[in-house]
Short mmCIF file of C-alpha atoms in Angstrom, two decimals:
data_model
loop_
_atom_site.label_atom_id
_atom_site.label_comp_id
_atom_site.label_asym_id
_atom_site.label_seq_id
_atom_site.Cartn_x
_atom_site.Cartn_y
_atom_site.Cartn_z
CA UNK C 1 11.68 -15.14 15.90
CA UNK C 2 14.57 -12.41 15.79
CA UNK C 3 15.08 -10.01 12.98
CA UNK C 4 17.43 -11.58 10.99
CA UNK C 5 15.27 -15.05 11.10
CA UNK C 6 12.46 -12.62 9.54
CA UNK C 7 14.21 -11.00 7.12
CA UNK C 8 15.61 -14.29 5.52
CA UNK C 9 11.85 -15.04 5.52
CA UNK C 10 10.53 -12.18 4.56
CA UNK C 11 12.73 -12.41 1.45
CA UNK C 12 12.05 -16.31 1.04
CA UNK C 13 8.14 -15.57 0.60
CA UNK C 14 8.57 -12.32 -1.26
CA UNK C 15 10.55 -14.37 -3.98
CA UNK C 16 7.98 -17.16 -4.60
CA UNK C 17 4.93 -14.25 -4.23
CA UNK C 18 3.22 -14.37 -7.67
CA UNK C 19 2.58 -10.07 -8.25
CA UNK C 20 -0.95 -11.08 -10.06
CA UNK C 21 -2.41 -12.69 -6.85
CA UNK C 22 -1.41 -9.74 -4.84
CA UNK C 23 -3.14 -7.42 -7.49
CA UNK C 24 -6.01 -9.80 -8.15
CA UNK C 25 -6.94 -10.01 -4.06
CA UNK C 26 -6.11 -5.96 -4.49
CA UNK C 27 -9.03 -5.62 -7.10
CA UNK C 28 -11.40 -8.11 -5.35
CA UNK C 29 -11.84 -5.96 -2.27
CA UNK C 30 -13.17 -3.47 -4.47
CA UNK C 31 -16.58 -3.73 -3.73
CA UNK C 32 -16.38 -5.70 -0.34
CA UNK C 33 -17.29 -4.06 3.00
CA UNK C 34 -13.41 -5.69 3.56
CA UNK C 35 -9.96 -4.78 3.36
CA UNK C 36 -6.18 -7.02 2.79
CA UNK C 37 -2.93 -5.24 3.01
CA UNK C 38 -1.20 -7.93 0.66
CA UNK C 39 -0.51 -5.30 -1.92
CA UNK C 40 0.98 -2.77 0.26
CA UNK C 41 3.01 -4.91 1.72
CA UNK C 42 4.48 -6.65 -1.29
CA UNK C 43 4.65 -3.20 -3.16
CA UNK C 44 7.19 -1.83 0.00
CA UNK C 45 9.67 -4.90 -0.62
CA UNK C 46 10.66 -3.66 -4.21
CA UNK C 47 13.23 -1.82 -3.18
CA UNK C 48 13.53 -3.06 0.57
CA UNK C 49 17.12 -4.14 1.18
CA UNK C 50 18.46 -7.33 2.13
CA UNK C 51 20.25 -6.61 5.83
CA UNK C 52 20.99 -7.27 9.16
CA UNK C 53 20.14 -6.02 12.78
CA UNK C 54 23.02 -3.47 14.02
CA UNK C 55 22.84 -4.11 17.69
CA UNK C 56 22.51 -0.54 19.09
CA UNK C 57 21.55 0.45 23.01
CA UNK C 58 19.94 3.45 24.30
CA UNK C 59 21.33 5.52 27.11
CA UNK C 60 19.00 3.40 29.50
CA UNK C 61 21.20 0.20 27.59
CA UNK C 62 17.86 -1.01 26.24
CA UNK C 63 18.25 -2.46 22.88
CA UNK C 64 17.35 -0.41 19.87
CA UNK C 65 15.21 -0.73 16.88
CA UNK C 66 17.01 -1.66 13.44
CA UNK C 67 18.28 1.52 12.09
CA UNK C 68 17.65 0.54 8.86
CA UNK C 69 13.89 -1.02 8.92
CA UNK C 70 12.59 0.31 12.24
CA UNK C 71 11.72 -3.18 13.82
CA UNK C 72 12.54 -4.78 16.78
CA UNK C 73 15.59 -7.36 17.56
CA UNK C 74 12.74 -10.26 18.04
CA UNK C 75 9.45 -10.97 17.89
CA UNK C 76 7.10 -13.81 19.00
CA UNK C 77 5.04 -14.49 15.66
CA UNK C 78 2.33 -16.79 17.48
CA UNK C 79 1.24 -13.12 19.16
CA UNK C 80 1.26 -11.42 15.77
CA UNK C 81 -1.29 -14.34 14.19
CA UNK C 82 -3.39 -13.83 17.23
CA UNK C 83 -3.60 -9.84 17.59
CA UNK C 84 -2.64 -8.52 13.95
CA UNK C 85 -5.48 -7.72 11.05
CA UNK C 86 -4.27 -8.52 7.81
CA UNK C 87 -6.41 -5.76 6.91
CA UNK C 88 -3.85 -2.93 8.14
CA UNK C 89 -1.25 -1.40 6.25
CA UNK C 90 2.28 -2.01 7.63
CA UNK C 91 6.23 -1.56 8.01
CA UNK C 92 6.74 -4.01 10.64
CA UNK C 93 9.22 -6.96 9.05
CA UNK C 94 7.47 -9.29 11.17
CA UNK C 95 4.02 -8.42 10.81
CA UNK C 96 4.92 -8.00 6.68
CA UNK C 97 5.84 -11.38 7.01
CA UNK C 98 2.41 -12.68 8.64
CA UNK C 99 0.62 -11.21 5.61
CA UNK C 100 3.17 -12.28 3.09
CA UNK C 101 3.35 -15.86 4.19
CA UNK C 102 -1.01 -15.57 4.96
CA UNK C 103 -1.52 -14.66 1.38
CA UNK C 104 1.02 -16.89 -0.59
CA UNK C 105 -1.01 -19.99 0.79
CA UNK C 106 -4.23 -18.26 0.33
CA UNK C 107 -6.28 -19.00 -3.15
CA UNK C 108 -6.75 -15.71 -4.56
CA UNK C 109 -9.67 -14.16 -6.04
CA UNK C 110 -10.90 -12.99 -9.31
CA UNK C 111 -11.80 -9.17 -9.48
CA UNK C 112 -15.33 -9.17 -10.07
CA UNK C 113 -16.63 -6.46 -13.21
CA UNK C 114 -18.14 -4.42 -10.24
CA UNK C 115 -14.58 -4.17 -8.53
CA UNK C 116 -13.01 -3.09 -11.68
CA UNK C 117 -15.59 -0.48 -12.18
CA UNK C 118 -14.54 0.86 -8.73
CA UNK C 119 -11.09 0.95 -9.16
CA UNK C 120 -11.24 3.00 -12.88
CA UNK C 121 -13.72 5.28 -10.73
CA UNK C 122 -11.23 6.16 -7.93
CA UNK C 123 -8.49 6.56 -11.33
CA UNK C 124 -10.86 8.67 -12.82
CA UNK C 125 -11.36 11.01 -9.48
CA UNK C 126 -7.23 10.98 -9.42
CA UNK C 127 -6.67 11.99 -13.16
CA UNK C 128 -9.21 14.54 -13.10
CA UNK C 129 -7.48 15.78 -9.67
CA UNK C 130 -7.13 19.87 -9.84
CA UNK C 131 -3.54 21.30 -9.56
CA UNK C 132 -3.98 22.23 -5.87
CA UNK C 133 -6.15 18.94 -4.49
CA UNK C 134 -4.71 17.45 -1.89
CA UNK C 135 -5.26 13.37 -1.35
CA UNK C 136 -7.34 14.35 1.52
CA UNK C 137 -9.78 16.41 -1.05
CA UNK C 138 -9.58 13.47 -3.28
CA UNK C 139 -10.64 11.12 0.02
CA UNK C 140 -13.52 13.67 0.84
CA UNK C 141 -14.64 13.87 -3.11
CA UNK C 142 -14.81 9.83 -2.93
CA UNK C 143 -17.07 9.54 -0.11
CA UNK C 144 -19.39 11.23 -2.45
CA UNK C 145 -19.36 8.19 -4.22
CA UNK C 146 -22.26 5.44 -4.75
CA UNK C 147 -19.52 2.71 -3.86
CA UNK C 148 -18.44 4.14 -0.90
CA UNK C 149 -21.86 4.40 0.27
CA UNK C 150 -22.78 0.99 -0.50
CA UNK C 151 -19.35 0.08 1.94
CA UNK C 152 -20.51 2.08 4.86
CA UNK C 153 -24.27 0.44 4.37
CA UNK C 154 -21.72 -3.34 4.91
CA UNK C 155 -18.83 -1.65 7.54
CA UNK C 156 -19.80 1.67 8.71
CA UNK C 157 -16.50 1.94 11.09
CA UNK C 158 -14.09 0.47 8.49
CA UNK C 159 -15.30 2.64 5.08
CA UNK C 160 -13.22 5.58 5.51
CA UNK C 161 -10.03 3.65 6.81
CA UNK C 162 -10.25 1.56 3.59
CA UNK C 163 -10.49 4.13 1.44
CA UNK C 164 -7.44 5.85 3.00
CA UNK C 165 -5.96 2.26 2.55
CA UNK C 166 -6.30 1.81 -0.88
CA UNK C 167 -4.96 5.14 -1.63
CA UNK C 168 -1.78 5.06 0.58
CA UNK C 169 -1.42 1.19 -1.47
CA UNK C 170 -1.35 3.14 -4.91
CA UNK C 171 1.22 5.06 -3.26
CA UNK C 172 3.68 2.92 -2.37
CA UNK C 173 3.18 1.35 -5.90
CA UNK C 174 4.29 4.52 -7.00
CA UNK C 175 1.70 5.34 -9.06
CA UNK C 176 0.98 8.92 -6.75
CA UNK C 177 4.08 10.35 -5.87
CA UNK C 178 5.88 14.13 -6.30
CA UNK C 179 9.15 14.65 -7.66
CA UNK C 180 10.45 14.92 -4.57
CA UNK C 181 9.23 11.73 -2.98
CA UNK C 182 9.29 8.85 -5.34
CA UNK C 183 9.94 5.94 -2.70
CA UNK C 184 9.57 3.04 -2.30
CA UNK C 185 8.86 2.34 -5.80
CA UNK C 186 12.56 3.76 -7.17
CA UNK C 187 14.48 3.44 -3.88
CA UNK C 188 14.19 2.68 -0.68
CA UNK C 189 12.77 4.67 2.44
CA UNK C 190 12.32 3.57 5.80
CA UNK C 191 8.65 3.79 5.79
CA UNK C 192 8.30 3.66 9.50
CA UNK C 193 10.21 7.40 9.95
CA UNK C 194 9.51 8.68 6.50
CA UNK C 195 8.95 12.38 6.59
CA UNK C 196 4.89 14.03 6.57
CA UNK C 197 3.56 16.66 4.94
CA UNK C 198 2.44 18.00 8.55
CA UNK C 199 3.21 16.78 12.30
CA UNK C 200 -0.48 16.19 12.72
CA UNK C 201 -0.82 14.13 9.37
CA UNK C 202 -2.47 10.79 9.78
CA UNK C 203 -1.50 9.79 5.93
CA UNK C 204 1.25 7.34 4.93
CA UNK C 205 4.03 8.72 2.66
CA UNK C 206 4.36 9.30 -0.13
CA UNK C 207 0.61 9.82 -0.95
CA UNK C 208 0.77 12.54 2.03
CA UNK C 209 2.79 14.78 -0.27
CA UNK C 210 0.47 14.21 -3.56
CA UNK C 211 -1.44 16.98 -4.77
CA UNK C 212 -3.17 16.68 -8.41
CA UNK C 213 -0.70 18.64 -10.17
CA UNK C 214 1.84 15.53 -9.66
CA UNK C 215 -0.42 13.66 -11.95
CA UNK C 216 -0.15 9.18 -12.43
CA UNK C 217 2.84 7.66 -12.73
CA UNK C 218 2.16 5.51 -15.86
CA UNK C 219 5.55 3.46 -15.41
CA UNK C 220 3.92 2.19 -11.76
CA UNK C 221 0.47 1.89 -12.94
CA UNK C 222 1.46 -0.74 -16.34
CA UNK C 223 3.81 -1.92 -13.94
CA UNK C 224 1.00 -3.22 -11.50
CA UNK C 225 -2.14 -3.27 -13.25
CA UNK C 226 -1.14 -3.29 -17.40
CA UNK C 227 -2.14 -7.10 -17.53
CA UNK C 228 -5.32 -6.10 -17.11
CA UNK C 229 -6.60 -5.18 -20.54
CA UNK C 230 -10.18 -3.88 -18.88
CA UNK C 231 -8.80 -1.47 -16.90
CA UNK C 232 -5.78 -0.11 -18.93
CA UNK C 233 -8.44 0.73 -22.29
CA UNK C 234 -10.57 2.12 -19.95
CA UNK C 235 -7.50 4.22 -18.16
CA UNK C 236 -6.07 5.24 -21.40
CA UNK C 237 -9.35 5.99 -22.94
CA UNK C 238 -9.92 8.91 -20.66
CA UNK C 239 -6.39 10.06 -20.90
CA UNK C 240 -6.72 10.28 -24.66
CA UNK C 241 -10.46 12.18 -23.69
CA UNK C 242 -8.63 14.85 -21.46
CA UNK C 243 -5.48 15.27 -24.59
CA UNK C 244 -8.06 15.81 -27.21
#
């Protein structure tokens, strides 16, 4: 398949996706040793543009990516169902496509009370975040955590990557961002060369940049999660607890 093939897909599953089965299969991992990019991936096409491949060439004449999305000109998507997790977080058009197109014809899953519980627990740790705290000291404080423990007792190697997961996912939902770096929720960034907060960091933007001073984006969180009724009380409850 070449780019522009993908893109017209891409598009074509992103408009039938339904956003509550993304968020539902979101929640449901909660308290799984597993992990499903779904809502990463559909959170990035919000602002992704419609576009084209600009055939560009190197000075070796070898074909370039696409300036605009990072991806190669083609890509042969029998390899990408046989070597790419749908538990990794990704910019790739093609490989977005594979987990687009996997989890529209998937049945989706319920969030369980004990994956709520575990998602208002990791909002909790970010609301009560001090000015300074980085998302890395919000990571470390989390592994303190009787959930996390309980996912490194199922998936030793996987707990910490999930973890990072799910908090690079809230990112690109925009509910942590700075100022500064509000994409891809507002506008679009090429995710694939967006800038880090260091040139050793191993964090996706733009939850590399958040520190606890930037706060939740309330727009992006009742935009993704204000359906559910047990988790915004909850979420607002404490909010009204810290204002008091």
């Amino acid at each position: 398949m070449i780019h522009d093939e993908a893109i017209k897909e891409l598009f074509k599953e992103y408009n039938k996706a339904d956003k509550k089965h993304y968020t539902d299969t979101f929640l449901s991992t909660m308290s799984s040793a597993c992990w499903n990019s779904c809502l990463y991936v559909y959170a990035t096409m919000k602002t992704f543009p419609l576009h084209s491949f600009k055939l560009l060439v190197d000075e070796n004449h070898n074909l370039k990516p696409c300036p605009i999305c990072s991806s190669f000109y083609e890509e042969n998507m029998g390899n990408i169902e046989e070597y790419f997790p749908i538990e990794t977080n990704t910019n790739d058009i093609f490989e977005r496509l594979f987990v687009l197109r996997e989890t529209n014809r998937t049945m989706g899953n319920s969030p369980a009370d004990s994956d709520i519980l575990i998602f208002i627990e990791i909002m909790k740790h970010l609301q009560q975040a001090e000015g300074n705290m980085k998302i890395r000291d919000i990571h470390k404080s989390l592994k303190k955590s009787s959930f996390f423990k309980q996912w490194k007792k199922k998936n030793n190697i996987e707990a910490d990557y999930k973890l990072q997961a799910i908090l690079e996912t809230l990112g690109v939902c925009g509910i942590l961002h700075t100022e500064k770096h509000t994409e891809p929720f507002y506008k679009y960034i090429n995710l694939a060369v967006a800038p880090r907060s260091s040139h050793n960091s191993d964090w996706q933007y733009p939850v590399d940049f958040w520190k606890g001073k930037n706060g939740i984006d309330w727009i992006a969180f009742h935009h993704w999660f204000g359906e559910y009724e047990e988790i915004k009380n909850e979420i607002v409850l404490i909010t009204r607890k810290e204002n008091d």
